[in-house]
Amino acid sequence: MANSTPIQAEVLVLGGGPGGYTAAFRAADLGKKVVLVERYPVLGGVCLNVGCIPSKALLHVAQVIHEADAFAEHGVTFAKPQIDLDKVRSWKESVTQTLNQGLARLAKQRNVTVVSGYGKFTSSTSLSVEGEQSVQVVNFENAIIAAGSHPTQIPVFPNDDPRLWNSTDALALKSVPEKLLILGGGIIGLEMATVYHALGSKISVVELMDQIIPGCDKDLVTPLQRRIKKQYDNLWLQTKVTRIEALPEGLKVSFEGKNAPESELFDAVLVAVGRRPNGKLIDAEKAGVVVDEAGFIAVDKQQRTNVSNIFAIGDIVGNPMLAHKASYEGKIAAEVISGHKAGFDALTIPSVAYTDPEVAWMGLSETQAQAQGVDYEKAVFPWAASGRSLALGRNEGLTKIITDKSSGRLLGAGFVGPGAGELLAEAVLALEMGADAADISLTIHAHPTLSESFAFAAEMIEGTITDLYIKK
Amino acid sequence: MSSVIEIKVPDLGNVAEIDIIDVPVSVGDVVVVEQTLAVMETDKATMDLPSSAAGKIVQLHIKVGDKVAQGTLVATVELGGASAPAETAPAPKAEKPAEAVAAPVAPAEPPKAAPAAVVAATPVSTEQTSHDGLKAHATPSVRLFARELGVDLAKVTAGTGRKGRILKEDVQNFVKRIMAGASVPGATGAGIPSIPAVDFTQFGEVEEKQLSKIKRLTGQNLTRVWLNLPLVTYHDEVAIDEMEAFRKAVNNGLAKDAVKVTGLVFIMKALVAAMKQYPAFNSSLSADGERLIYKKYFHLGIAVDTPNGLVVPVIRNVDQKSIFELTTELAEKSQLARQGKLMPADMQGGCMTISSLGGIGGTAFTPIVNAPEVAILGVTRSKVQPVWNGASFEPQLMLPLDITYDHRVIDGAEGARFMEALKYYLGDVRRLLL
């Protein structure tokens, strides 16, 4: 392999995902000479290429199919949809390509040098990038590690079998299996279940815990759980997959749990049991950066690692592994390097499951409030009392808020229902601004909207609600 | 492997904050015992911080501008400079890539190219972020603003926004309050108009020089006393012909190289005798002004003029020391004061202060009390004057004395009686024996 002349960077960013490109662009805007190293030929990382964005495109397809179907009941009947999988796939790809090109343009406009190849540290001031043809050495003053994470693989499974998928395989949309098992009832698994269910697969979900989307309050998950129980073939909770055998006729999956069968045959299995940080895959130790057993890199509030000129952001520094956390951290790292007094100061990192119905939450959950002994008050407003929700043909949604009992200050909120992810933004803003229940209930919300439900929940705390009758 | 010793700031008496104003050594230097590692400055004096060990400095933990206190780590010294060459050689350690199990700590590091890189076991935090964001009632932009100014929002207690929210203005006012407090700690809040700034260059050439820290702090302290204490100064003079004759006789009997007894030592003895007679002069007023605290010890501060400003070493237990002991101690302390080597403890605990300008001249002046002391004795130059003895003018060596006292503690009549007592002892030092 040929070696090209080393390039010099004031700021090297390793990884071109949402965290990495945000950090690179911010640093460039602050006047730094930036080199962005990305192992794939396009920028955008998992999120843009094999994560959030393509999944949202496919979820929109699912939504259109479901809504069209659901309206037969209300007097509007469509013909059974014809699904041209190639066309759906190429539409999804066109969405990601548009964004890829946009990012490439943004990098160019800022004079950010993008180097393609697999970057590994060789010291605390240098990195070597193995490209297809050559090895490029980058010498840097400061580095931002944004090398992300990868789907967790379970070693005992037949991982080479093409019918055993991870999230990337599922998003590739190669085929629609007749029977699909989703291993893991978290956000990624359930989003893919939504997509493939709409495309015609018979879905089974298996989850180790006693609820889907572990970590979210149970009452917020219940409406989703009820709906998918009706739609899907099986929802096996508190169940373990002990074995997957690759047979010619399908993948034979063995279970261990109260309601699950001993074993069952599936045409495909999606393993969505979480993601692992890439900390151990970049020779961080050669830079002196400490990586823990799991592959995470510890950082302080300035995103600085144990080595003073090396920063880390995104999935690789810890959970939750979310793009909006990574980009926020990316800006901090770039600003700190540029001499600004930035620091991680957000009060919450919001979470959204783009299922149907969507589930979204932020701040303190009720479970956490109980565990921490917080003196809290809660209110849950049922969307069955929302005209807008009923007009959408849906009534299962909920809006829940948690407030501090003495001050009334908002501590946490959650939504479940169509469009819950968009409603969440107001709650996050309210939390960051230090709003209390009265601030929220006294803010005029447009009628009829789903966003009203947030004000209604606050009115329940305040005791001023008129859209419900609550006996004293 | 030679052993390593950590050198810390020693006990310097009751001093909260010490500035590092110079660090004449650097990492790698070989130092000897007593060699100056740093120069420290307190509100009263500058002093050297000597090395307590000989060896090579492997790490310096302080830099100019740091504030230190007793126990602050100053330097890590490797004992015995002999091993230095082996250490200073770059000696690239052969990297063994396959060294058994991967140790969780201390990965084999390649030689570091960037000297700036600091490697720690945990992330190196550059700021204190003690406050819990959930508790500070401030919006993200205000939190950022506070971060930029280094303000801990937990300390900004009274937000003026709706429901006590901390606004940008609250952070600004918090900073302004601190800034104002730091530059004028003596401010009484009396609302005294400040002296307007004048551009002197319009009148001619000028040069600006930074005041020494001692001068700045002395200035603040004197302003504080001036504004807080109702001061009265009472002047008188006493004939010291006999004291001088005695002093000269004593000095004549001394060996040639012995330290000569000065008049100041007699004045110290006489002052203590007068303080014993009038204990109010050896007291301090409690902070609330409700009680008087009488002292059973007799420590005297002696104002000394030094190149850096006025310092006041304290001579302890003047009542228990002989004239010769006091002479020697006074000479030593004055010398240290001029060299800027007094320790803070040497300048604490005075009961009354003597400010003598006798070596320079003068007939009278109005010294300012060194609070919390309640009185100060000023002395100017003695001179022969004609004194009416009832029948004729007689030449007598007259010493002018000025006593300034805190009128809250001492009445005018008591002040006059105290002066009479002082004159009684100085007029004939044999009376000190009575």
PDB file of C-alpha atoms in Angstrom, chain B residues 16-125:
ATOM      1  CA  ALA B  16      -5.762  32.008  54.631  1.00  0.00           C
ATOM      2  CA  GLU B  17      -4.385  32.871  51.234  1.00  0.00           C
ATOM      3  CA  ILE B  18      -0.876  33.224  49.902  1.00  0.00           C
ATOM      4  CA  ASP B  19      -0.034  34.335  46.366  1.00  0.00           C
ATOM      5  CA  ILE B  20       2.792  32.755  44.441  1.00  0.00           C
ATOM      6  CA  ILE B  21       4.615  35.687  42.819  1.00  0.00           C
ATOM      7  CA  ASP B  22       7.685  33.900  41.515  1.00  0.00           C
ATOM      8  CA  VAL B  23       8.818  30.354  40.815  1.00  0.00           C
ATOM      9  CA  PRO B  24      12.558  30.548  40.132  1.00  0.00           C
ATOM     10  CA  VAL B  25      12.981  26.796  39.550  1.00  0.00           C
ATOM     11  CA  SER B  26      11.662  24.477  36.887  1.00  0.00           C
ATOM     12  CA  VAL B  27      11.164  20.765  36.388  1.00  0.00           C
ATOM     13  CA  GLY B  28      14.478  18.985  36.006  1.00  0.00           C
ATOM     14  CA  ASP B  29      16.405  21.474  38.156  1.00  0.00           C
ATOM     15  CA  VAL B  30      18.581  20.037  40.870  1.00  0.00           C
ATOM     16  CA  VAL B  31      18.011  21.928  44.086  1.00  0.00           C
ATOM     17  CA  VAL B  32      19.764  22.009  47.436  1.00  0.00           C
ATOM     18  CA  VAL B  33      18.216  22.266  50.865  1.00  0.00           C
ATOM     19  CA  GLU B  34      16.988  25.787  51.608  1.00  0.00           C
ATOM     20  CA  GLN B  35      17.081  26.777  47.973  1.00  0.00           C
ATOM     21  CA  THR B  36      14.150  28.993  47.107  1.00  0.00           C
ATOM     22  CA  LEU B  37      11.450  27.071  45.245  1.00  0.00           C
ATOM     23  CA  ALA B  38       8.927  29.865  45.167  1.00  0.00           C
ATOM     24  CA  VAL B  39       8.341  33.363  46.417  1.00  0.00           C
ATOM     25  CA  MET B  40       5.120  33.827  48.292  1.00  0.00           C
ATOM     26  CA  GLU B  41       3.319  37.021  49.112  1.00  0.00           C
ATOM     27  CA  THR B  42       0.705  37.545  51.784  1.00  0.00           C
ATOM     28  CA  ASP B  43      -1.102  40.717  52.664  1.00  0.00           C
ATOM     29  CA  LYS B  44       1.746  41.547  54.989  1.00  0.00           C
ATOM     30  CA  ALA B  45       4.963  40.350  53.457  1.00  0.00           C
ATOM     31  CA  THR B  46       6.713  38.428  50.774  1.00  0.00           C
ATOM     32  CA  MET B  47       8.775  35.429  51.732  1.00  0.00           C
ATOM     33  CA  ASP B  48      10.769  32.654  50.173  1.00  0.00           C
ATOM     34  CA  LEU B  49       9.626  29.079  50.251  1.00  0.00           C
ATOM     35  CA  PRO B  50      12.781  27.062  50.836  1.00  0.00           C
ATOM     36  CA  SER B  51      13.239  23.502  49.679  1.00  0.00           C
ATOM     37  CA  SER B  52      13.242  21.053  52.544  1.00  0.00           C
ATOM     38  CA  ALA B  53      15.110  18.458  50.497  1.00  0.00           C
ATOM     39  CA  ALA B  54      17.978  18.195  48.060  1.00  0.00           C
ATOM     40  CA  GLY B  55      17.399  16.505  44.747  1.00  0.00           C
ATOM     41  CA  LYS B  56      15.873  16.868  41.332  1.00  0.00           C
ATOM     42  CA  ILE B  57      12.489  18.483  40.795  1.00  0.00           C
ATOM     43  CA  VAL B  58      10.393  15.938  38.953  1.00  0.00           C
ATOM     44  CA  GLN B  59       7.149  17.849  39.156  1.00  0.00           C
ATOM     45  CA  LEU B  60       6.115  21.399  39.989  1.00  0.00           C
ATOM     46  CA  HIS B  61       2.564  21.773  41.222  1.00  0.00           C
ATOM     47  CA  ILE B  62       2.418  25.544  41.417  1.00  0.00           C
ATOM     48  CA  LYS B  63       2.861  28.440  39.047  1.00  0.00           C
ATOM     49  CA  VAL B  64       2.997  32.190  39.317  1.00  0.00           C
ATOM     50  CA  GLY B  65      -0.411  33.559  40.203  1.00  0.00           C
ATOM     51  CA  ASP B  66      -1.573  30.486  42.120  1.00  0.00           C
ATOM     52  CA  LYS B  67      -3.089  30.939  45.516  1.00  0.00           C
ATOM     53  CA  VAL B  68      -1.791  28.465  48.047  1.00  0.00           C
ATOM     54  CA  ALA B  69      -2.308  27.663  51.688  1.00  0.00           C
ATOM     55  CA  GLN B  70      -0.693  25.513  54.319  1.00  0.00           C
ATOM     56  CA  GLY B  71      -0.329  21.991  52.955  1.00  0.00           C
ATOM     57  CA  THR B  72      -0.552  22.888  49.265  1.00  0.00           C
ATOM     58  CA  LEU B  73       1.700  20.625  47.241  1.00  0.00           C
ATOM     59  CA  VAL B  74       4.560  22.692  45.808  1.00  0.00           C
ATOM     60  CA  ALA B  75       6.960  20.276  44.175  1.00  0.00           C
ATOM     61  CA  THR B  76       7.855  16.645  43.945  1.00  0.00           C
ATOM     62  CA  VAL B  77      11.578  16.176  44.444  1.00  0.00           C
ATOM     63  CA  GLU B  78      13.511  13.040  43.711  1.00  0.00           C
ATOM     64  CA  LEU B  79      16.008  12.689  46.514  1.00  0.00           C
ATOM     65  CA  GLY B  80      19.687  12.663  45.652  1.00  0.00           C
ATOM     66  CA  GLY B  81      20.508  14.438  42.394  1.00  0.00           C
ATOM     67  CA  ALA B  82      22.884  11.612  41.417  1.00  0.00           C
ATOM     68  CA  SER B  83      20.271   9.592  39.594  1.00  0.00           C
ATOM     69  CA  ALA B  84      19.398  12.533  37.411  1.00  0.00           C
ATOM     70  CA  PRO B  85      21.268  11.564  34.226  1.00  0.00           C
ATOM     71  CA  ALA B  86      19.523   8.213  33.923  1.00  0.00           C
ATOM     72  CA  GLU B  87      16.200   9.949  34.135  1.00  0.00           C
ATOM     73  CA  THR B  88      16.817  12.879  31.867  1.00  0.00           C
ATOM     74  CA  ALA B  89      18.034  10.764  28.999  1.00  0.00           C
ATOM     75  CA  PRO B  90      15.147  10.239  26.595  1.00  0.00           C
ATOM     76  CA  ALA B  91      15.715   6.458  26.720  1.00  0.00           C
ATOM     77  CA  PRO B  92      13.023   5.264  24.358  1.00  0.00           C
ATOM     78  CA  LYS B  93      11.591   2.278  26.102  1.00  0.00           C
ATOM     79  CA  ALA B  94      11.361  -0.717  23.858  1.00  0.00           C
ATOM     80  CA  GLU B  95       7.715  -1.390  23.309  1.00  0.00           C
ATOM     81  CA  LYS B  96       6.806  -4.966  23.800  1.00  0.00           C
ATOM     82  CA  PRO B  97       3.575  -5.423  21.925  1.00  0.00           C
ATOM     83  CA  ALA B  98       2.720  -8.776  23.398  1.00  0.00           C
ATOM     84  CA  GLU B  99       3.214  -8.398  27.125  1.00  0.00           C
ATOM     85  CA  ALA B 100       1.012 -11.163  28.464  1.00  0.00           C
ATOM     86  CA  VAL B 101      -2.428 -10.004  29.586  1.00  0.00           C
ATOM     87  CA  ALA B 102      -3.607  -6.537  28.708  1.00  0.00           C
ATOM     88  CA  ALA B 103      -3.267  -4.610  31.930  1.00  0.00           C
ATOM     89  CA  PRO B 104      -6.286  -2.388  32.579  1.00  0.00           C
ATOM     90  CA  VAL B 105      -4.099   0.504  33.693  1.00  0.00           C
ATOM     91  CA  ALA B 106      -1.053   2.147  32.201  1.00  0.00           C
ATOM     92  CA  PRO B 107      -1.078   1.038  28.609  1.00  0.00           C
ATOM     93  CA  ALA B 108       2.314   0.979  26.938  1.00  0.00           C
ATOM     94  CA  GLU B 109       2.525   4.535  25.738  1.00  0.00           C
ATOM     95  CA  PRO B 110       4.526   5.512  22.731  1.00  0.00           C
ATOM     96  CA  PRO B 111       6.882   8.441  23.255  1.00  0.00           C
ATOM     97  CA  LYS B 112       4.658  11.447  23.386  1.00  0.00           C
ATOM     98  CA  ALA B 113       5.095  14.009  20.694  1.00  0.00           C
ATOM     99  CA  ALA B 114       2.928  16.653  22.249  1.00  0.00           C
ATOM    100  CA  PRO B 115       4.304  17.870  25.541  1.00  0.00           C
ATOM    101  CA  ALA B 116       1.031  19.645  26.122  1.00  0.00           C
ATOM    102  CA  ALA B 117      -0.946  16.446  26.395  1.00  0.00           C
ATOM    103  CA  VAL B 118      -1.861  15.663  29.947  1.00  0.00           C
ATOM    104  CA  VAL B 119      -2.654  12.058  30.618  1.00  0.00           C
ATOM    105  CA  ALA B 120      -4.630  11.273  33.720  1.00  0.00           C
ATOM    106  CA  ALA B 121      -6.327   8.200  35.056  1.00  0.00           C
ATOM    107  CA  THR B 122      -9.711   9.829  34.687  1.00  0.00           C
ATOM    108  CA  PRO B 123     -10.942  12.643  32.474  1.00  0.00           C
ATOM    109  CA  VAL B 124      -9.195  15.874  33.365  1.00  0.00           C
ATOM    110  CA  SER B 125     -11.828  18.276  34.474  1.00  0.00           C
TER     111      SER B 125
END
